[in-house]
Tab-separated table of C-alpha atoms in Angstrom:
chain	number	residue	atom	x	y	z
A	1042	MET	CA	0.346	-0.166	-0.248
A	1043	ARG	CA	3.032	2.286	0.553
A	1044	CYS	CA	4.132	2.365	-2.641
A	1045	VAL	CA	1.040	2.592	-4.025
A	1046	VAL	CA	1.130	6.105	-2.295
A	1047	TRP	CA	4.217	6.789	-3.126
A	1048	VAL	CA	3.701	6.446	-6.775
A	1049	LEU	CA	0.434	8.146	-6.993
A	1050	ALA	CA	1.953	11.355	-5.255
A	1051	PHE	CA	4.853	11.212	-8.075
A	1052	LEU	CA	2.434	11.102	-11.000
A	1053	LEU	CA	0.397	13.887	-8.980
A	1054	THR	CA	3.030	16.596	-8.173
A	1055	ILE	CA	5.620	16.417	-10.532
A	1056	GLN	CA	5.356	19.019	-13.202
A	1057	PRO	CA	7.695	19.447	-16.128
A	1058	THR	CA	9.865	22.539	-16.338
A	1059	PHE	CA	11.376	24.225	-19.388
A	1060	ALA	CA	15.388	24.574	-20.203
A	1061	VAL	CA	17.585	27.190	-19.540
A	1062	SER	CA	21.123	28.288	-21.090
A	1063	THR	CA	23.452	25.747	-20.323
A	1064	PRO	CA	25.371	27.293	-17.486
A	1065	ASP	CA	29.338	27.351	-16.649
A	1066	ILE	CA	30.690	24.359	-14.480
A	1067	ASP	CA	32.675	25.286	-11.115
A	1068	PRO	CA	33.820	22.121	-9.336
A	1069	ARG	CA	32.176	23.814	-6.235
A	1070	ALA	CA	28.626	24.469	-7.669
A	1071	SER	CA	25.856	23.043	-5.938
A	1072	LEU	CA	24.358	19.900	-7.496
A	1073	GLY	CA	21.397	21.957	-9.032
A	1074	VAL	CA	23.577	23.245	-11.293
A	1075	VAL	CA	24.908	20.487	-12.409
A	1076	GLN	CA	21.679	18.903	-12.751
A	1077	GLN	CA	20.782	21.708	-15.075
A	1078	TRP	CA	24.131	21.466	-17.226
A	1079	ILE	CA	23.534	17.605	-17.636
A	1080	TYR	CA	19.594	18.140	-19.298
A	1081	ASN	CA	21.256	20.829	-21.631
A	1082	TYR	CA	24.304	19.004	-21.967
A	1083	ARG	CA	22.827	17.556	-24.976
A	1084	ALA	CA	22.008	20.759	-26.987
A	1085	LYS	CA	25.174	22.585	-26.130
A	1086	PRO	CA	27.824	20.080	-25.397
A	1087	ASP	CA	30.579	21.031	-22.953
A	1088	TYR	CA	33.062	18.294	-23.339
A	1089	GLY	CA	35.228	19.980	-21.338
A	1090	HIS	CA	33.751	20.899	-18.486
A	1091	ILE	CA	32.717	17.046	-17.406
A	1092	PRO	CA	35.543	16.339	-15.499
A	1093	ALA	CA	34.014	19.266	-13.100
A	1094	ALA	CA	30.557	18.335	-13.159
A	1095	VAL	CA	31.693	14.710	-12.258
A	1096	ARG	CA	33.423	15.888	-9.377
A	1097	VAL	CA	30.716	18.048	-8.175
A	1098	LEU	CA	28.470	15.076	-8.317
A	1099	PHE	CA	31.251	12.840	-5.973
A	1100	HIS	CA	31.423	15.743	-3.246
A	1101	ALA	CA	27.886	16.146	-3.275
A	1102	GLN	CA	27.372	12.332	-2.326
A	1103	THR	CA	24.752	11.472	-5.663
A	1104	PHE	CA	25.761	8.264	-5.677
A	1105	LYS	CA	25.502	7.082	-1.759
A	1106	GLU	CA	22.316	5.571	-2.876
A	1107	PRO	CA	23.052	3.820	-6.310
A	1108	GLU	CA	19.484	2.934	-7.129
A	1109	ASN	CA	19.031	6.484	-6.770
A	1110	ALA	CA	21.622	7.475	-9.413
A	1111	GLY	CA	21.032	6.407	-12.140
A	1112	ILE	CA	20.481	9.322	-14.620
A	1113	TYR	CA	24.178	10.547	-13.368
A	1114	LEU	CA	25.539	6.800	-13.924
A	1115	GLY	CA	24.056	6.965	-17.657
A	1116	PHE	CA	25.434	10.587	-18.124
A	1117	ILE	CA	28.951	9.522	-17.199
A	1118	ALA	CA	28.322	6.540	-19.197
A	1119	GLY	CA	27.573	8.496	-21.755
A	1120	ALA	CA	30.209	11.101	-21.822
A	1121	ILE	CA	33.187	8.358	-22.027
A	1122	ALA	CA	31.003	6.993	-25.515
A	1123	SER	CA	30.634	10.313	-26.978
A	1124	ASN	CA	34.230	10.687	-27.877
A	1125	PRO	CA	35.944	7.378	-27.747
A	1126	GLY	CA	39.231	8.832	-28.647
A	1127	ARG	CA	39.548	11.018	-25.543
A	1128	ALA	CA	37.942	8.340	-22.848
A	1129	GLU	CA	40.944	7.230	-21.275
A	1130	ALA	CA	41.745	10.779	-20.658
A	1131	LEU	CA	38.424	11.470	-19.263
A	1132	VAL	CA	38.113	8.747	-17.210
A	1133	ASN	CA	41.805	8.995	-15.744
A	1134	SER	CA	40.583	12.866	-14.929
A	1135	PHE	CA	37.972	11.671	-12.734
A	1136	PHE	CA	40.488	10.519	-10.407
A	1137	PRO	CA	40.956	10.547	-7.276
A	1138	VAL	CA	37.574	9.206	-6.830
A	1139	PRO	CA	36.459	8.374	-3.395
A	1140	ALA	CA	36.514	4.523	-2.526
A	1141	GLU	CA	33.010	4.222	-2.342
A	1142	ASP	CA	32.059	5.505	-5.307
A	1143	GLU	CA	34.905	3.804	-7.538
A	1144	TRP	CA	31.960	1.348	-8.565
A	1145	VAL	CA	30.834	4.173	-10.617
A	1146	ILE	CA	33.924	4.342	-12.759
A	1147	VAL	CA	33.787	0.539	-13.119
A	1148	ARG	CA	30.650	0.368	-14.348
A	1149	ALA	CA	30.205	3.717	-16.459
A	1150	ILE	CA	32.978	2.638	-18.929
A	1151	ALA	CA	31.363	-1.234	-18.968
A	1152	PHE	CA	27.735	0.730	-19.619
A	1153	SER	CA	29.783	3.485	-22.019
A	1154	GLY	CA	29.872	0.574	-25.242
A	1155	VAL	CA	32.657	2.420	-26.244
A	1156	PRO	CA	34.824	-0.535	-28.293
A	1157	ASP	CA	37.382	-1.059	-26.800
A	1158	TRP	CA	35.853	-0.554	-22.990
A	1159	ARG	CA	37.402	-3.713	-21.761
A	1160	ASN	CA	40.962	-2.451	-22.211
A	1161	LEU	CA	40.240	0.807	-20.611
A	1162	LEU	CA	39.057	-0.789	-17.479
A	1163	ARG	CA	42.082	-3.060	-17.459
A	1164	LYS	CA	44.288	0.235	-17.834
A	1165	VAL	CA	42.499	2.100	-14.224
A	1166	ALA	CA	42.100	-1.558	-12.630
A	1167	PRO	CA	45.058	-0.507	-10.478
A	1168	LYS	CA	43.548	3.177	-9.358
A	1169	MET	CA	40.729	0.258	-7.860
A	1170	PRO	CA	42.120	-2.112	-6.421
A	1171	GLY	CA	38.908	-2.840	-3.994
A	1172	ARG	CA	36.824	-3.074	-6.801
A	1173	GLN	CA	38.636	-6.042	-8.851
A	1174	VAL	CA	35.582	-8.665	-8.218
A	1175	MET	CA	33.255	-5.937	-9.651
A	1176	ILE	CA	36.315	-5.678	-12.934
A	1177	ASP	CA	36.439	-9.530	-13.344
A	1178	ALA	CA	32.833	-9.890	-13.842
A	1179	TYR	CA	32.573	-7.234	-16.048
A	1180	LEU	CA	35.536	-9.041	-17.831
A	1181	ALA	CA	33.881	-12.482	-17.918
A	1182	GLY	CA	30.766	-10.960	-19.097
A	1183	SER	CA	29.061	-12.430	-15.795
A	1184	LEU	CA	27.699	-8.887	-14.937
A	1185	PRO	CA	26.064	-7.582	-18.641
A	1186	THR	CA	26.609	-4.220	-20.029
A	1187	LEU	CA	23.678	-1.603	-20.403
A	1188	THR	CA	22.909	-2.726	-23.878
A	1189	ASP	CA	23.202	-6.426	-22.664
A	1190	ILE	CA	20.140	-6.349	-19.566
A	1191	PRO	CA	17.592	-8.025	-20.813
A	1192	LEU	CA	13.702	-6.037	-20.589
A	1193	GLU	CA	12.577	-8.572	-18.779
A	1194	GLU	CA	13.043	-12.077	-17.024
A	1195	LYS	CA	12.888	-14.911	-19.704
A	1196	GLN	CA	9.913	-17.221	-18.253
A	1197	PRO	CA	10.208	-20.615	-18.829
A	1198	GLY	CA	8.950	-22.469	-21.445
A	1199	MET	CA	6.550	-25.624	-20.757
A	1200	MET	CA	8.936	-28.119	-20.992
A	1201	ASP	CA	11.253	-26.636	-18.728
A	1202	LYS	CA	8.991	-26.764	-15.914
A	1203	MET	CA	8.119	-30.014	-16.521
A	1204	LYS	CA	11.630	-30.966	-16.478
A	1205	THR	CA	12.105	-29.359	-12.984
A	1206	THR	CA	8.984	-30.624	-11.821
A	1207	PHE	CA	10.695	-34.168	-12.699
A	1208	THR	CA	14.365	-33.525	-11.290
A	1209	THR	CA	13.895	-31.457	-8.125
A	1210	ASN	CA	13.243	-33.535	-5.097
A	1211	PRO	CA	10.554	-31.537	-3.064
A	1212	PHE	CA	12.132	-32.785	0.264
A	1213	SER	CA	15.278	-31.583	-0.074
A	1214	LYS	CA	16.623	-28.564	1.770
A	1215	ASP	CA	18.457	-26.393	-1.398
A	1216	LYS	CA	20.262	-24.119	0.198
A	1217	ASP	CA	20.598	-22.225	-3.229
A	1218	ALA	CA	16.391	-22.020	-3.346
A	1219	LYS	CA	16.841	-19.042	-0.841
A	1220	LYS	CA	19.651	-16.947	-2.996
A	1221	ILE	CA	18.484	-13.338	-3.667
A	1222	LYS	CA	18.315	-13.130	-7.918
A	1223	LEU	CA	20.650	-11.061	-8.948
A	1224	GLN	CA	19.975	-11.154	-12.837
A	1225	GLN	CA	19.004	-7.177	-13.727
A	1226	THR	CA	15.917	-6.413	-16.008
A	1227	PHE	CA	14.504	-3.248	-17.165
A	1228	ALA	CA	11.384	-4.778	-15.689
A	1229	GLY	CA	12.969	-5.394	-12.171
A	1230	ASN	CA	15.295	-2.327	-11.628
A	1231	GLN	CA	13.596	1.119	-12.337
A	1232	ASP	CA	16.986	3.050	-12.082
A	1233	LEU	CA	18.043	1.626	-15.658
A	1234	LEU	CA	15.310	3.573	-16.922
A	1235	ASP	CA	17.059	6.868	-15.309
A	1236	THR	CA	20.299	5.623	-16.811
A	1237	LEU	CA	19.199	5.335	-20.390
A	1238	TRP	CA	18.080	9.001	-20.081
A	1239	GLY	CA	21.565	10.028	-18.631
A	1240	TYR	CA	22.866	8.376	-21.699
A	1241	TYR	CA	20.794	10.014	-23.564
A	1242	PHE	CA	21.518	13.854	-22.100
A	1243	ALA	CA	25.413	13.155	-22.694
A	1244	THR	CA	25.205	11.521	-26.226
A	1245	GLY	CA	21.598	12.713	-27.341
A	1246	SER	CA	21.664	9.131	-29.521
A	1247	TYR	CA	18.397	7.216	-29.918
A	1248	ARG	CA	19.786	4.287	-29.175
A	1249	PRO	CA	18.505	4.292	-25.334
A	1250	ILE	CA	14.848	6.402	-26.714
A	1251	LEU	CA	14.246	3.092	-28.478
A	1252	ARG	CA	15.097	1.153	-25.293
A	1253	ILE	CA	12.458	3.297	-23.748
A	1254	MET	CA	10.557	3.064	-26.190
A	1255	ALA	CA	10.325	-0.690	-25.987
A	1256	MET	CA	9.006	-0.859	-22.651
A	1257	LEU	CA	5.869	1.324	-23.343
A	1258	PRO	CA	3.212	-1.582	-23.743
A	1259	TRP	CA	4.174	-2.290	-20.118
A	1260	SER	CA	2.100	0.935	-19.173
A	1261	LYS	CA	-1.057	-1.059	-20.500
A	1262	SER	CA	-0.055	-3.910	-18.350
A	1263	HIS	CA	-2.359	-5.519	-15.660
A	1264	ASP	CA	0.019	-8.082	-15.042
A	1265	THR	CA	2.871	-7.340	-13.039
A	1266	VAL	CA	3.582	-3.994	-10.462
A	1267	ASP	CA	6.744	-3.343	-11.634
A	1268	LYS	CA	6.005	-3.424	-15.457
A	1269	LEU	CA	3.311	-0.992	-14.736
A	1270	THR	CA	5.440	1.354	-12.893
A	1271	VAL	CA	8.200	1.213	-15.376
A	1272	GLY	CA	6.089	1.768	-18.315
A	1273	SER	CA	3.988	4.193	-16.560
A	1274	MET	CA	7.743	5.840	-15.995
A	1275	ALA	CA	8.765	5.352	-19.886
A	1276	ARG	CA	5.667	6.940	-20.889
A	1277	TYR	CA	5.650	9.622	-18.603
A	1278	THR	CA	8.918	10.729	-19.117
A	1279	LEU	CA	9.253	10.851	-22.843
A	1280	ALA	CA	6.311	13.044	-23.054
A	1281	SER	CA	7.697	15.207	-20.372
A	1282	TYR	CA	11.318	16.078	-22.302
A	1283	ALA	CA	9.407	15.841	-25.698
A	1284	VAL	CA	7.543	18.729	-24.571
A	1285	ARG	CA	10.486	20.790	-24.380
A	1286	ASP	CA	12.848	18.883	-27.148
A	1287	THR	CA	11.500	19.329	-30.715
A	1288	THR	CA	14.149	16.818	-32.058
A	1289	LEU	CA	12.807	14.284	-29.499
A	1290	ARG	CA	9.328	15.103	-30.476
A	1291	GLU	CA	9.850	14.843	-34.234
A	1292	TYR	CA	11.623	11.495	-33.970
A	1293	LEU	CA	9.066	10.230	-31.337
A	1294	ARG	CA	6.814	10.948	-34.068
A	1295	SER	CA	8.661	9.353	-37.143
A	1296	GLU	CA	8.907	5.867	-35.081
A	1297	LEU	CA	4.453	5.780	-35.045
A	1298	LYS	CA	5.256	4.812	-38.953
A	1299	VAL	CA	7.501	1.418	-38.017
A	1300	GLN	CA	6.700	0.655	-34.312
A	1301	ASN	CA	4.479	-2.608	-34.002
A	1302	ASP	CA	0.446	-2.059	-32.348
A	1303	ALA	CA	1.491	-2.622	-28.864
A	1304	VAL	CA	4.117	0.306	-28.925
A	1305	LYS	CA	2.247	2.285	-31.561
A	1306	VAL	CA	-1.033	2.902	-29.214
A	1307	PRO	CA	0.946	4.062	-25.939
A	1308	LEU	CA	3.452	5.843	-28.502
A	1309	THR	CA	0.593	7.865	-30.116
A	1310	GLU	CA	-0.453	8.875	-26.379
A	1311	VAL	CA	3.039	10.596	-25.609
A	1312	VAL	CA	3.297	12.030	-29.172
A	1313	GLU	CA	-0.437	13.492	-28.685
A	1314	ALA	CA	0.407	14.780	-24.666
A	1315	ALA	CA	3.457	16.402	-26.361
A	1316	ASP	CA	2.031	18.253	-28.800
A	1317	THR	CA	-0.403	19.521	-27.145
A	1318	VAL	CA	1.221	19.951	-23.640
A	1319	GLN	CA	-1.174	17.778	-21.797
A	1320	LEU	CA	1.081	15.924	-19.484
A	1321	GLY	CA	-1.641	15.737	-16.909
A	1322	ALA	CA	-3.629	13.231	-19.118
A	1323	VAL	CA	-0.919	11.089	-19.013
A	1324	ARG	CA	-0.807	10.871	-15.026
A	1325	LYS	CA	-4.330	10.744	-14.662
A	1326	ASP	CA	-4.618	7.562	-17.117
A	1327	ALA	CA	-1.462	6.121	-14.649
A	1328	LEU	CA	-3.593	6.832	-11.850
A	1329	ALA	CA	-6.775	5.193	-13.200
A	1330	ALA	CA	-4.735	1.861	-13.727
A	1331	VAL	CA	-3.332	2.005	-9.697
A	1332	GLU	CA	-6.989	2.454	-9.234
A	1333	GLU	CA	-8.024	-0.561	-11.155
A	1334	LEU	CA	-5.187	-2.613	-9.796
A	1335	LYS	CA	-5.858	-1.611	-6.222
A	1336	ALA	CA	-10.259	-2.493	-6.868
A	1337	LYS	CA	-9.328	-5.545	-8.708
A	1338	GLY	CA	-5.875	-7.229	-8.512
A	1339	SER	CA	-3.417	-8.153	-11.090
A	1340	ASP	CA	-4.418	-10.407	-13.864
A	1341	SER	CA	-2.384	-12.983	-12.327
A	1342	ARG	CA	-4.091	-12.829	-9.210
A	1343	ARG	CA	-1.424	-11.339	-7.156
A	1344	ASN	CA	-3.106	-9.420	-4.273
A	1345	LEU	CA	-1.941	-5.477	-3.759
A	1346	ASP	CA	0.746	-6.681	-1.197
A	1347	PHE	CA	3.187	-6.998	-4.551
A	1348	TRP	CA	3.267	-3.655	-4.662
A	1349	GLY	CA	5.852	-3.571	-1.611
A	1350	GLN	CA	8.155	-5.226	-4.097
A	1351	VAL	CA	8.536	-1.642	-5.814
A	1352	GLY	CA	10.860	0.031	-2.741
A	1353	VAL	CA	11.365	3.233	-1.484
A	1354	GLY	CA	13.328	4.301	-4.251
A	1355	ALA	CA	10.611	4.261	-6.916
A	1356	VAL	CA	9.411	8.269	-6.385
A	1357	ALA	CA	12.852	9.285	-5.574
A	1358	LEU	CA	13.961	7.667	-8.936
A	1359	GLY	CA	10.572	8.753	-10.953
A	1360	CYS	CA	11.265	12.093	-9.167
A	1361	VAL	CA	14.246	12.582	-10.859
A	1362	SER	CA	13.529	11.371	-14.240
A	1363	ALA	CA	10.155	13.356	-14.480
A	1364	ALA	CA	11.234	16.670	-13.054
A	1365	ALA	CA	13.836	16.577	-16.195
A	1366	LEU	CA	16.177	17.885	-13.527
A	1367	GLY	CA	14.572	20.816	-13.173
A	1368	ALA	CA	12.490	20.315	-10.197
A	1369	ILE	CA	15.064	22.507	-7.705
A	1370	ALA	CA	14.065	25.299	-9.943
A	1371	VAL	CA	10.621	25.444	-9.484
A	1372	GLY	CA	10.498	23.930	-5.528
A	1373	ILE	CA	9.666	20.591	-6.397
A	1374	PRO	CA	11.380	18.717	-3.309
A	1375	CYS	CA	13.074	16.046	-4.970
A	1376	VAL	CA	16.100	14.838	-2.905
A	1377	ILE	CA	18.749	12.220	-4.170
A	1378	GLY	CA	18.759	9.302	-1.621
A	1379	GLY	CA	14.928	8.558	-0.952
A	1380	SER	CA	14.108	11.057	1.449
A	1381	ALA	CA	11.697	12.535	-1.036
A	1382	GLY	CA	10.037	9.111	-0.753
A	1383	GLN	CA	10.947	8.933	2.968
A	1384	GLY	CA	8.771	12.082	3.446
A	1385	LEU	CA	5.785	11.174	1.299
A	1386	LEU	CA	5.162	7.714	3.154
A	1387	SER	CA	5.751	10.019	6.661
A	1388	PHE	CA	3.138	12.240	4.846
A	1389	TRP	CA	0.425	9.574	4.179
A	1390	GLU	CA	0.976	8.105	7.355
A	1391	LYS	CA	-0.294	10.917	9.392
A	1392	GLN	CA	-3.302	11.130	6.874
A	1393	GLN	CA	-4.299	7.417	7.534
A	1394	GLN	CA	-4.255	7.588	11.456
């Protein structure tokens, strides 16, 4: 129930802001300045100021909670990808990096997709001995790059289910049965949506936009909460950014001619909402879907307790994405680190007492 409240509050309160001129970045600048600079970067690339911007992000402890730092991780990965010939020099300019934030550099390199990312990772590995396990996992392929992460977990087929049924001892105490599933999917990790947006901000590439569009059918899903949440965020953020980005809006319109019906229906709604600046309609539709799920339960007969799997970070993540990094300029209390979600939780708990 709590996460339902957070998502409802997020959809009701987030309002778009409009882009302003790109400021210069001073290493001592505030996080708000860097946020605005990141959002405007694709319109006015400023490669020389990336190291200073990244230092501000580290200084502001932006990566303290990794699940709430997707946009910034994506931006750094995109910045590395935007100029492969200077990628090594750019990465070296980030050091020294706080030990607790070294994972950001490792993942950003792997997520960048530059042709020589493995060699680049090997070259900087001696600077991050505490992250050797993570580095080895990416080099070995046991941790996926951004392009290799599947949209959702592959469902076992009938033969797989039958095989499991006949080969599993129901009386055995399998120690592995309670292990946490560490497989990453876009459906199960809302921060990956933010990562795609950050990559787009840094590069202007439409590859991450195509990935986001592939999630749009989930906005119509009543089967799992994860899909409904991520799909609704994908649809809203596409519409929100397209309102202010004419090039993006035209690209989305051109995709209407080639996308399948499952994508075309919600994409049409995105384009119409962006053209007419009616983001409220997108929010209301998402709210209606939430209310329907509350009233009827999911199509797979899961009860509303399943909302608990969305996690505290959902509002913080959606807040960062949907506010287009300009929330601070209009006073929206979007605070990195999950405090926005905690604040909403506290407010709603008081209302229900």
